[in-house]
mmCIF file of C-alpha atoms and ligand atoms in Angstrom:
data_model
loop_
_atom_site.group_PDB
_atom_site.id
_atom_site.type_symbol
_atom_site.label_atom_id
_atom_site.label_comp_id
_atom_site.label_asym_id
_atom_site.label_seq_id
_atom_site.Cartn_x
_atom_site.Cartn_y
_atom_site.Cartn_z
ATOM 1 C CA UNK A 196 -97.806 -9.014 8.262
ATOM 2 C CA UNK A 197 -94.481 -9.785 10.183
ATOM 3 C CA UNK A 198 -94.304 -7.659 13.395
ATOM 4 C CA UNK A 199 -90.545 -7.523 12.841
ATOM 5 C CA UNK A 200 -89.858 -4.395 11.467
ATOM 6 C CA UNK A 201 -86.161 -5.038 10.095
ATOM 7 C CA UNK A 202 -87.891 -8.438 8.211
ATOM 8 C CA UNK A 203 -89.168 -6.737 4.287
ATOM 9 C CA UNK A 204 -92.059 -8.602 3.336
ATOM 10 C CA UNK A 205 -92.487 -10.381 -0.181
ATOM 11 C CA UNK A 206 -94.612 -12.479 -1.869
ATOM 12 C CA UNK A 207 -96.029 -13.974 -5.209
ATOM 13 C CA UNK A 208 -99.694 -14.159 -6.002
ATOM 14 C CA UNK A 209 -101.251 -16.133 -8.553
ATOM 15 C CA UNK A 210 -103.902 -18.396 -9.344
ATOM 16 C CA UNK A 211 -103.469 -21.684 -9.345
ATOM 17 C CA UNK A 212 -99.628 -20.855 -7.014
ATOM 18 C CA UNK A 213 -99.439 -23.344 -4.412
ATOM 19 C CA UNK A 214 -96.323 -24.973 -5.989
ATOM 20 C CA UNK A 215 -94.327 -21.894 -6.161
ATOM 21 C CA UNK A 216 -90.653 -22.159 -5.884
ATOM 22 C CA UNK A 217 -90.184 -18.114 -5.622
ATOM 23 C CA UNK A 218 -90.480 -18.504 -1.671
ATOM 24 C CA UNK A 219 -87.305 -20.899 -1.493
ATOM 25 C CA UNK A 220 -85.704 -18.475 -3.742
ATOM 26 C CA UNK A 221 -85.716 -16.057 -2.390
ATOM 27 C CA UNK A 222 -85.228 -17.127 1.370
ATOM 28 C CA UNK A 223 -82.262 -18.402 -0.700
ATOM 29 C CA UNK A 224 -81.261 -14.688 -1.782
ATOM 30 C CA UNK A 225 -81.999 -13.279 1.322
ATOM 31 C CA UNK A 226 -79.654 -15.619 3.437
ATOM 32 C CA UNK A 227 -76.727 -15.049 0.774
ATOM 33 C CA UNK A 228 -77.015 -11.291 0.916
ATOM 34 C CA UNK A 229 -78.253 -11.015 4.510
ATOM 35 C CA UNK A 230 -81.315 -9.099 3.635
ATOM 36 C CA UNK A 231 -83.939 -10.546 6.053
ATOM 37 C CA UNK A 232 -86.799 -11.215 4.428
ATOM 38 C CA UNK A 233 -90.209 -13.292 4.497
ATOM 39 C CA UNK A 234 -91.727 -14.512 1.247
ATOM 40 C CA UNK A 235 -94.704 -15.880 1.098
ATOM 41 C CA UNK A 236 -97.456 -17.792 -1.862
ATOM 42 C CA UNK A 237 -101.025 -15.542 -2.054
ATOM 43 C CA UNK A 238 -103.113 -17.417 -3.812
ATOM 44 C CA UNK A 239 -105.902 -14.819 -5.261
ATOM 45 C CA UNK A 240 -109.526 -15.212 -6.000
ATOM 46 C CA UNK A 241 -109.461 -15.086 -9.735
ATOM 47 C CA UNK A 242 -111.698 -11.812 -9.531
ATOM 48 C CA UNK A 243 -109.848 -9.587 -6.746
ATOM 49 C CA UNK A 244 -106.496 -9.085 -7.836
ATOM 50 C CA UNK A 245 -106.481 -5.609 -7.924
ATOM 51 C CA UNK A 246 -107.733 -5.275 -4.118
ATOM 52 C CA UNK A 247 -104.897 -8.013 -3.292
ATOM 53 C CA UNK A 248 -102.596 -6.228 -4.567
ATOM 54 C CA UNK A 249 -103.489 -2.536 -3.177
ATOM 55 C CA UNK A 250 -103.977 -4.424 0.733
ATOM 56 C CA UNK A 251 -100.506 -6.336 0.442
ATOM 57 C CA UNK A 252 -98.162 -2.579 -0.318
ATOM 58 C CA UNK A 253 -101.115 -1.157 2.247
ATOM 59 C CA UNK A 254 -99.789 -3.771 4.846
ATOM 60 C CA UNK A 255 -96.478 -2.688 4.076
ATOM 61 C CA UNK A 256 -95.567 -5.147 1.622
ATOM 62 C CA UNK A 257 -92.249 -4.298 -0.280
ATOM 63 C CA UNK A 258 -92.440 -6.519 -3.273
ATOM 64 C CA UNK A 259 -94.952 -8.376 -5.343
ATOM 65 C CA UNK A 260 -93.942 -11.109 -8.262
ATOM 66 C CA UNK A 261 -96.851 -11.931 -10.124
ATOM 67 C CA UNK A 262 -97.760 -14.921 -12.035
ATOM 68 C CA UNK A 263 -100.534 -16.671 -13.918
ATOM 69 C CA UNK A 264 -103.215 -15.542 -15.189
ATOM 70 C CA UNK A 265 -102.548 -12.078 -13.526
ATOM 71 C CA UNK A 266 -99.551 -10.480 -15.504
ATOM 72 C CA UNK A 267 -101.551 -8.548 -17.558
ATOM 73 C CA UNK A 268 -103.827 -7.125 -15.060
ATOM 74 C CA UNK A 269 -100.505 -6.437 -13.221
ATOM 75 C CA UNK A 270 -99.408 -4.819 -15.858
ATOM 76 C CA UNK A 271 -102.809 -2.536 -16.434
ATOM 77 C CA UNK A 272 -102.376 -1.711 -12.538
ATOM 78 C CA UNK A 273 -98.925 -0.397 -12.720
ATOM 79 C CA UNK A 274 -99.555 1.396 -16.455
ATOM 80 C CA UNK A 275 -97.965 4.372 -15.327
ATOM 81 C CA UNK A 276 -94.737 3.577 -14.375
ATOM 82 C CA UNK A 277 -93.771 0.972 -16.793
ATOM 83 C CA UNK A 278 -90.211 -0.370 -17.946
ATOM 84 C CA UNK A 279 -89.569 -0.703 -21.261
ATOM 85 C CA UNK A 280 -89.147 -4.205 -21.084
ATOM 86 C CA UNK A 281 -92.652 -4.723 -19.001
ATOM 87 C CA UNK A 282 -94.401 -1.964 -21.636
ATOM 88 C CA UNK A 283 -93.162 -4.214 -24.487
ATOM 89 C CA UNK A 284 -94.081 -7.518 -23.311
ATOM 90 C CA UNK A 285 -97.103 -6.820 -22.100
ATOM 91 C CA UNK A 286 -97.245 -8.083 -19.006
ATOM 92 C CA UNK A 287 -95.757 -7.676 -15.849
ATOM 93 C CA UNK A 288 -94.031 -10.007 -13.425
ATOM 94 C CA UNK A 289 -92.786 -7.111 -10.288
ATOM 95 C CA UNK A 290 -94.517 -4.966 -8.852
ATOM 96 C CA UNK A 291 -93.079 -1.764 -6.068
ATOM 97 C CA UNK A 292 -94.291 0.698 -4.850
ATOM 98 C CA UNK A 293 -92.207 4.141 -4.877
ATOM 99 C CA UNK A 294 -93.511 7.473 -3.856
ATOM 100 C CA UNK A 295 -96.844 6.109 -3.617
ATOM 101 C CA UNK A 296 -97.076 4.638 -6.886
ATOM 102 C CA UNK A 297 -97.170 1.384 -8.468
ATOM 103 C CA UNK A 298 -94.445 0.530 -10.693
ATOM 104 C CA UNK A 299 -93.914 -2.731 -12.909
ATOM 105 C CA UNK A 300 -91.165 -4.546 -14.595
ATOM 106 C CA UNK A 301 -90.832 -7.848 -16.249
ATOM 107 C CA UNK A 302 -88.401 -9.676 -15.496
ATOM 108 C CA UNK A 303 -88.910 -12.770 -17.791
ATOM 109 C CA UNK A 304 -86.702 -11.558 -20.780
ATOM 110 C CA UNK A 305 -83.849 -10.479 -18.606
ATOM 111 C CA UNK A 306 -84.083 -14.390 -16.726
ATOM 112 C CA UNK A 307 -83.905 -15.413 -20.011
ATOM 113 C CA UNK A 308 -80.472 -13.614 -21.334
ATOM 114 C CA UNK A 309 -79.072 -14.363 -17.760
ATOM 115 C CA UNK A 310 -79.470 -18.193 -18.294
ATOM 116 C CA UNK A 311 -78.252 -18.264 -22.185
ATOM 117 C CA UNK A 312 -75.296 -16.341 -20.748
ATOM 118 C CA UNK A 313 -75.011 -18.963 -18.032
ATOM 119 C CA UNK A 314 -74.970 -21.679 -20.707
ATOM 120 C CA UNK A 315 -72.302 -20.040 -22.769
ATOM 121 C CA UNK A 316 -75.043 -18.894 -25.698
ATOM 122 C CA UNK A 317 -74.848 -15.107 -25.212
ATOM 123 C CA UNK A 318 -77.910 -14.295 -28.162
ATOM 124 C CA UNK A 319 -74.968 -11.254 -29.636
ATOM 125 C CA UNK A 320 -75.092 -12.140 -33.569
ATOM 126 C CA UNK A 321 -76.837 -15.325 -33.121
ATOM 127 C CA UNK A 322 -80.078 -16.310 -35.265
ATOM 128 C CA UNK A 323 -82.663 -17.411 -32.579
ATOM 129 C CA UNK A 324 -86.025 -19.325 -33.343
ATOM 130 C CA UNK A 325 -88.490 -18.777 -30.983
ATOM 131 C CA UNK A 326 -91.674 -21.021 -31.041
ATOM 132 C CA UNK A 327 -94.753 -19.442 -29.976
ATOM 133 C CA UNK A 328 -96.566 -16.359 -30.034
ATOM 134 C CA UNK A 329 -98.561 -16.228 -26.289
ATOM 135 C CA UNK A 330 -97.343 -14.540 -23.832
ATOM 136 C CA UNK A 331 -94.332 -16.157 -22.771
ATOM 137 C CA UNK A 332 -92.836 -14.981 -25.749
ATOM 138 C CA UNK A 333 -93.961 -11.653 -25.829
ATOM 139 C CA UNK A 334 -91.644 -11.076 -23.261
ATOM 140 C CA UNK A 335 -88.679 -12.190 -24.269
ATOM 141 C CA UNK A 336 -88.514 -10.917 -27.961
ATOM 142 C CA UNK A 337 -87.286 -7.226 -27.076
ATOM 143 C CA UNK A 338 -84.809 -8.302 -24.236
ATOM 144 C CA UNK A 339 -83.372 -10.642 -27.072
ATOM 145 C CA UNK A 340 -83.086 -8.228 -29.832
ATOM 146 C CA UNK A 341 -81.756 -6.072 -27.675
ATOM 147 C CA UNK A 342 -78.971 -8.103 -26.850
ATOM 148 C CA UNK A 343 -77.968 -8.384 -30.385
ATOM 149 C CA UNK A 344 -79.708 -11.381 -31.896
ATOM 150 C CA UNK A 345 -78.964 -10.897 -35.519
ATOM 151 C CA UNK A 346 -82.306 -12.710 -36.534
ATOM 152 C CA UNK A 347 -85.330 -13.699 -34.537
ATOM 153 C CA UNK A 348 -87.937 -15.851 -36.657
ATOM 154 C CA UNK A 349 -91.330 -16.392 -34.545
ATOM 155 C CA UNK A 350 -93.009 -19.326 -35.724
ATOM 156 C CA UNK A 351 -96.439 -20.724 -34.300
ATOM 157 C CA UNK A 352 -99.123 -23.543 -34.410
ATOM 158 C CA UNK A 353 -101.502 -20.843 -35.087
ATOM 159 C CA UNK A 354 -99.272 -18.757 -37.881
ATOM 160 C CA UNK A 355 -101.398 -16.022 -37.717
ATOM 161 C CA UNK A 356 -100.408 -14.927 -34.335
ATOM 162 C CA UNK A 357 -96.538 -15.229 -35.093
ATOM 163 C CA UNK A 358 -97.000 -13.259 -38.197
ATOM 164 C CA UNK A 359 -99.282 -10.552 -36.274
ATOM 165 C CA UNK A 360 -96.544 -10.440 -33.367
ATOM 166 C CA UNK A 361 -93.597 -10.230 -35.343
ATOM 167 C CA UNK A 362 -95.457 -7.492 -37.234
ATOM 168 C CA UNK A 363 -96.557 -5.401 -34.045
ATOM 169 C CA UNK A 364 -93.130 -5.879 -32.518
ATOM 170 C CA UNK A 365 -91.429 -4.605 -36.308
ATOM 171 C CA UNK A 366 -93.681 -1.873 -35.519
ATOM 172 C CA UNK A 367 -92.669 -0.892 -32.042
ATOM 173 C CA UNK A 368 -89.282 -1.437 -32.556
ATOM 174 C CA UNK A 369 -88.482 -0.384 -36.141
ATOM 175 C CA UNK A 370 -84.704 -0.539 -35.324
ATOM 176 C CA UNK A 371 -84.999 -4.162 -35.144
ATOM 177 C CA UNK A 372 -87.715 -4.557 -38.140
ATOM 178 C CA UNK A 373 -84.893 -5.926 -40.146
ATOM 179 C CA UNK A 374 -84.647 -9.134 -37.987
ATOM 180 C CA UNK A 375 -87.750 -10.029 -37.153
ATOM 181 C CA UNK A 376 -90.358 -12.630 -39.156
ATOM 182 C CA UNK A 377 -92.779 -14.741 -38.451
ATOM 183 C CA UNK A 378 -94.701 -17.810 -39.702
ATOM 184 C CA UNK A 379 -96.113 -21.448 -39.147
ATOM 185 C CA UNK A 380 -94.554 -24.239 -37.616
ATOM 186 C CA UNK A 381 -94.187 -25.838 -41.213
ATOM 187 C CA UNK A 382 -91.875 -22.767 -41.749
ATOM 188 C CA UNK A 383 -88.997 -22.925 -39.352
ATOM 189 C CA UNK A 384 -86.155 -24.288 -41.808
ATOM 190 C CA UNK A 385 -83.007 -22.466 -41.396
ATOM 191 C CA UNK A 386 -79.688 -23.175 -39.213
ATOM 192 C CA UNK A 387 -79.877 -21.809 -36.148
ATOM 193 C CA UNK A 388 -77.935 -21.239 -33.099
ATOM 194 C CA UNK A 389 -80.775 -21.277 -30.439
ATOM 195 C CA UNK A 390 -83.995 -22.553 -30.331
ATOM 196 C CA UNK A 391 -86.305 -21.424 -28.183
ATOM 197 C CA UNK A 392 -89.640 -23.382 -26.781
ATOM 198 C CA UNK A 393 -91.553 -20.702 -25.665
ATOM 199 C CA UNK A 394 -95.139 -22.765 -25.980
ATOM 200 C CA UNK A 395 -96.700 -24.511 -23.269
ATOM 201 C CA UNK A 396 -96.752 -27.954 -25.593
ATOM 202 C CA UNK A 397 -93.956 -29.335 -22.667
ATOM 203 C CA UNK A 398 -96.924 -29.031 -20.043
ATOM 204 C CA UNK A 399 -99.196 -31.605 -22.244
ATOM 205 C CA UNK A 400 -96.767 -33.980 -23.093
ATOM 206 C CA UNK A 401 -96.313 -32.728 -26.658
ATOM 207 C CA UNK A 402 -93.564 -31.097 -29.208
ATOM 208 C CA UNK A 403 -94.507 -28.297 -31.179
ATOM 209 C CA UNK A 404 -93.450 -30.398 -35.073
ATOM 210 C CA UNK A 405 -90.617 -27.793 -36.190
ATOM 211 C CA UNK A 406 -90.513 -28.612 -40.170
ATOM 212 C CA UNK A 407 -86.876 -28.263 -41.718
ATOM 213 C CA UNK A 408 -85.386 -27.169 -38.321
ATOM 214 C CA UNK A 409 -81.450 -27.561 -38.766
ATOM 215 C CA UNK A 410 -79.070 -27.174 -35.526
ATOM 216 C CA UNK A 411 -75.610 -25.065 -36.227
ATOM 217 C CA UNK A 412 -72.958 -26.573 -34.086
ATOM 218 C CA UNK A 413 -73.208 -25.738 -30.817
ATOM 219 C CA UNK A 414 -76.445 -24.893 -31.037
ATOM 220 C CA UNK A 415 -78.601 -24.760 -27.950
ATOM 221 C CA UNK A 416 -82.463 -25.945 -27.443
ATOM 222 C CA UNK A 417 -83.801 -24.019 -24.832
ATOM 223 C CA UNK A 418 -87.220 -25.303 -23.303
ATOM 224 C CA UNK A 419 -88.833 -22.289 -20.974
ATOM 225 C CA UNK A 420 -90.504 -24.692 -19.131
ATOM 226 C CA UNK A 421 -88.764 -26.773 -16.930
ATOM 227 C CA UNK A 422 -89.058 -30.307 -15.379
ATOM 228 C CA UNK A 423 -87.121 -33.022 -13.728
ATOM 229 C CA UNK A 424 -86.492 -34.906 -17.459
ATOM 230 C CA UNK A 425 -85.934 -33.617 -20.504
ATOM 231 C CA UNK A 426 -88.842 -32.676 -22.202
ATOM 232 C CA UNK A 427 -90.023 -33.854 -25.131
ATOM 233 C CA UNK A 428 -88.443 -30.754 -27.365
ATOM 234 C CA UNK A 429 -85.479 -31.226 -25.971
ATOM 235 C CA UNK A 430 -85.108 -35.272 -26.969
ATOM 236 C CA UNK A 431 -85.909 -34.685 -30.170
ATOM 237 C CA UNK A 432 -83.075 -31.206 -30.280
ATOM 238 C CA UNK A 433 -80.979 -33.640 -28.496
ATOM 239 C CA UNK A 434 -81.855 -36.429 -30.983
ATOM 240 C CA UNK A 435 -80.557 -33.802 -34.005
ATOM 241 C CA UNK A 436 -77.949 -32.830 -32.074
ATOM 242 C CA UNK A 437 -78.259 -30.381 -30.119
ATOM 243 C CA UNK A 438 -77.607 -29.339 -26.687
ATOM 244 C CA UNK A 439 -80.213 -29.029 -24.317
ATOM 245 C CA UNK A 440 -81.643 -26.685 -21.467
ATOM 246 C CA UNK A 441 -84.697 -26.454 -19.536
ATOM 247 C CA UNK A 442 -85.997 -23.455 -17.990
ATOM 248 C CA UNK A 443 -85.232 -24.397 -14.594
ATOM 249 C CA UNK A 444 -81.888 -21.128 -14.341
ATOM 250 C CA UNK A 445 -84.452 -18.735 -16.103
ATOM 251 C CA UNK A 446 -86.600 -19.339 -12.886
ATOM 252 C CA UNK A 447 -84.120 -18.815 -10.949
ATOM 253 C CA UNK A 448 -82.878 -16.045 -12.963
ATOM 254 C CA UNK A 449 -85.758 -13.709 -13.140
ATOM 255 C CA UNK A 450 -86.134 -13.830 -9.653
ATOM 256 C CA UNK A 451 -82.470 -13.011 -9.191
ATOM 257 C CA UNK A 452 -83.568 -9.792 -11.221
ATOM 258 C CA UNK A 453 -86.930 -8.541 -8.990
ATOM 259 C CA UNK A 454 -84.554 -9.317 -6.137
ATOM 260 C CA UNK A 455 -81.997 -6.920 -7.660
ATOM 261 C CA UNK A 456 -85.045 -4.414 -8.427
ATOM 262 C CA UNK A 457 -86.664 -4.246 -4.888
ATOM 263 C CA UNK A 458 -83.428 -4.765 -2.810
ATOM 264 C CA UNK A 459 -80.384 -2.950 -4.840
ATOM 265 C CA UNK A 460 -78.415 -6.241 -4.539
ATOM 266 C CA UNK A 461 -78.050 -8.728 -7.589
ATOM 267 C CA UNK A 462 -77.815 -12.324 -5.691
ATOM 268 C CA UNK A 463 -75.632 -15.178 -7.232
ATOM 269 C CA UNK A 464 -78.168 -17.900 -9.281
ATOM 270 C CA UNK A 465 -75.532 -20.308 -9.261
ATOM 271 C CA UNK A 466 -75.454 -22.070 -5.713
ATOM 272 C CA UNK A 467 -79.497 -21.893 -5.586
ATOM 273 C CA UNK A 468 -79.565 -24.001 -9.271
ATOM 274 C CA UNK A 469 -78.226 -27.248 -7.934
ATOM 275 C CA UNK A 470 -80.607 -27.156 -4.531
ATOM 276 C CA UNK A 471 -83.685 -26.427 -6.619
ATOM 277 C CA UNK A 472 -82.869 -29.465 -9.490
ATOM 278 C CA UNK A 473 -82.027 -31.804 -6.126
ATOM 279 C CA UNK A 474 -85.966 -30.916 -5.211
ATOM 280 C CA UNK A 475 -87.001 -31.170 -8.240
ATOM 281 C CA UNK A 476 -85.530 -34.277 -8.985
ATOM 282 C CA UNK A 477 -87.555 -35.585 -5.662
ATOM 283 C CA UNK A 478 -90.753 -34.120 -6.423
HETATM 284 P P1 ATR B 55 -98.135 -18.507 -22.283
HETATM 285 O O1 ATR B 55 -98.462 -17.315 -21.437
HETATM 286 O O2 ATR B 55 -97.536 -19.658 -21.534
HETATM 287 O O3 ATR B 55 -97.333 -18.138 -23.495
HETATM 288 P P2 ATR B 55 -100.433 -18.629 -23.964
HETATM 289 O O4 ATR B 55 -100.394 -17.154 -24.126
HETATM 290 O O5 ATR B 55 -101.740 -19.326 -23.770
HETATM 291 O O6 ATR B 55 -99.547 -19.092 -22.749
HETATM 292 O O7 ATR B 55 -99.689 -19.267 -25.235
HETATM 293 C C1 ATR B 55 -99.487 -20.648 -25.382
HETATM 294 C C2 ATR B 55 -98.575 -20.882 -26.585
HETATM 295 O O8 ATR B 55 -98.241 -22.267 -26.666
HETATM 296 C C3 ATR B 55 -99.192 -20.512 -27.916
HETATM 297 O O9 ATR B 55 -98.177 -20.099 -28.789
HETATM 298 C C4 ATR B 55 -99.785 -21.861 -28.366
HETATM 299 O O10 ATR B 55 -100.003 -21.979 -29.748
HETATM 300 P P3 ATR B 55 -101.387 -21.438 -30.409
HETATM 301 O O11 ATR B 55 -101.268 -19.947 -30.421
HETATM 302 O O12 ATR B 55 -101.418 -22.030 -31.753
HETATM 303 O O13 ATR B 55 -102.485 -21.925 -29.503
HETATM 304 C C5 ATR B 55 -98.681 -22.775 -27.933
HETATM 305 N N1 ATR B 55 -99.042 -24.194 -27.736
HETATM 306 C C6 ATR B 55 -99.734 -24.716 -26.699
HETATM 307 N N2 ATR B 55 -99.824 -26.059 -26.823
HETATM 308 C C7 ATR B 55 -99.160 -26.405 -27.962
HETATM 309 C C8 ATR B 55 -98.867 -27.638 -28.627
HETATM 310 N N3 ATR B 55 -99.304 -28.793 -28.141
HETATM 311 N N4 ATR B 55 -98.144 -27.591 -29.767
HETATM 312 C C9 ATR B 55 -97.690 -26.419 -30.255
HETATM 313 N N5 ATR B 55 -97.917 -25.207 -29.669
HETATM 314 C C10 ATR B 55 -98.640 -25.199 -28.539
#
């Protein structure tokens, strides 16, 4: 750890993490808000998360982000002092520790509403299709309900799973039960006003075939992944015409919010969004 006891100490641990982008970010946040602050990558054996973890807040650490394939252990270590949003996706993405205790968040969902905001698509009284049913859209189901989507339709290559999560979600949430559905990819005709690539069919080359999918005006295809061209769901949204978004601001976004949770300040996404695409343009 940092002998300088004014620097807070951060860092992200995953498995395969070596790419991370969280350590620019937040350098990034830290300079705007003059926190001072070192972040650094942790790159855990796939079977000793748990004693990472407990040796980095041991050593002082004051925040953890967590990414693949971890979140869920994450979120079995910190099971006792949950958010909502972390309890309902499933997994957890921050980690603190406060009066001795671990505590969790996730911070994916809230990235999420940040960047549709950004983009001028608040989710308030729009109907959203989200494709895919792992875990990257777990998390962002209740954040968008909650922000007033007026229908959220779940549709998967495996059906089964979008039925089953739209079902357990219906069931958690019975306030929402009304809006929620789920089915096959053959069954995502409607007219909606955001659709949302939550599958990782962007990392193979691939788009998930979207049967009967019509695009209101306006409408915005959002791809969670992110890369430095348009990936192939978005040329084909863009083809029907849509506009088009990668998940390049939700990055940036979700970190904004474990920021905001470990530090009390909520940094500004907007002057780190243009750096990051310049970088990733040249990677
Ligand atoms: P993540 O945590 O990124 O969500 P995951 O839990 O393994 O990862 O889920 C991957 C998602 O992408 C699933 O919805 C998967 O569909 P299946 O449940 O049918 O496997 C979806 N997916 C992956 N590759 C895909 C492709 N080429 N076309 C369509 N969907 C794909």
């Amino acid at each position: 750890m940092n002998s300088d006891v004014h620097l807070k100490e951060f860092a992200v641990v995953g498995n395969p993490v070596a790419h991370s982008r969280s350590p620019a970010i937040h350098h990034h946040f830290g300079q705007q808000t003059g926190i001072a602050l070192h972040y650094r990558i942790i790159e855990s054996p796939l079977d000793a998360f748990t004693s990472v973890v407990r040796r980095f807040f041991e050593e002082g650490g004051s925040g953890l982000n967590v990414t693949v394939p971890f979140k869920q252990q994450a979120w079995e270590l910190a099971h006792n002092h949950l958010s909502q949003r972390a309890l309902l996706a499933g997994a957890v993405n921050t980690l603190w520790m406060k009066d001795g205790e671990l505590h969790g968040c996730n911070t994916d969902g809230i990235g999420l509403l940040a960047d549709l905001r950004r983009l001028g698509n608040d989710p308030a009284g729009k109907r959203i299709l989200l494709v895919g049913a792992g875990g990257a859209a777990r998390g962002v189901i209740f954040p968008l309900l909650e922000a007033g989507a007026s229908r959220l339709h779940i549709v998967n290559r495996s059906p089964r799973k979008a039925v089953d999560l739209a079902g357990q979600m219906a069931e958690q949430l019975p306030d929402f039960a009304h809006q929620l559905s789920g089915g096959g990819l053959h069954e995502a005709s409607g007219n909606w006003d955001i659709v949302i690539n939550a599958t990782s069919s962007s990392l193979s080359g691939e788009t998930p075939p979207l049967q009967g999918v019509q695009y209101a005006p306006e409408a915005l295809a959002y791809d969670m992944v992110y890369a430095a061209t348009p990936t192939p769901f978005m040329q084909a949204a863009s083809a029907q015409g849509a506009r088009i978004a990668d998940g390049l601001g939700m990055l940036v976004a979700q970190a904004a919010a474990s920021f905001a949770i470990w530090n009390g300040i909520q940094p500004d996404i907007e002057p780190v969004l243009p750096e990051l695409r310049k970088q990733l343009l040249a990677s």
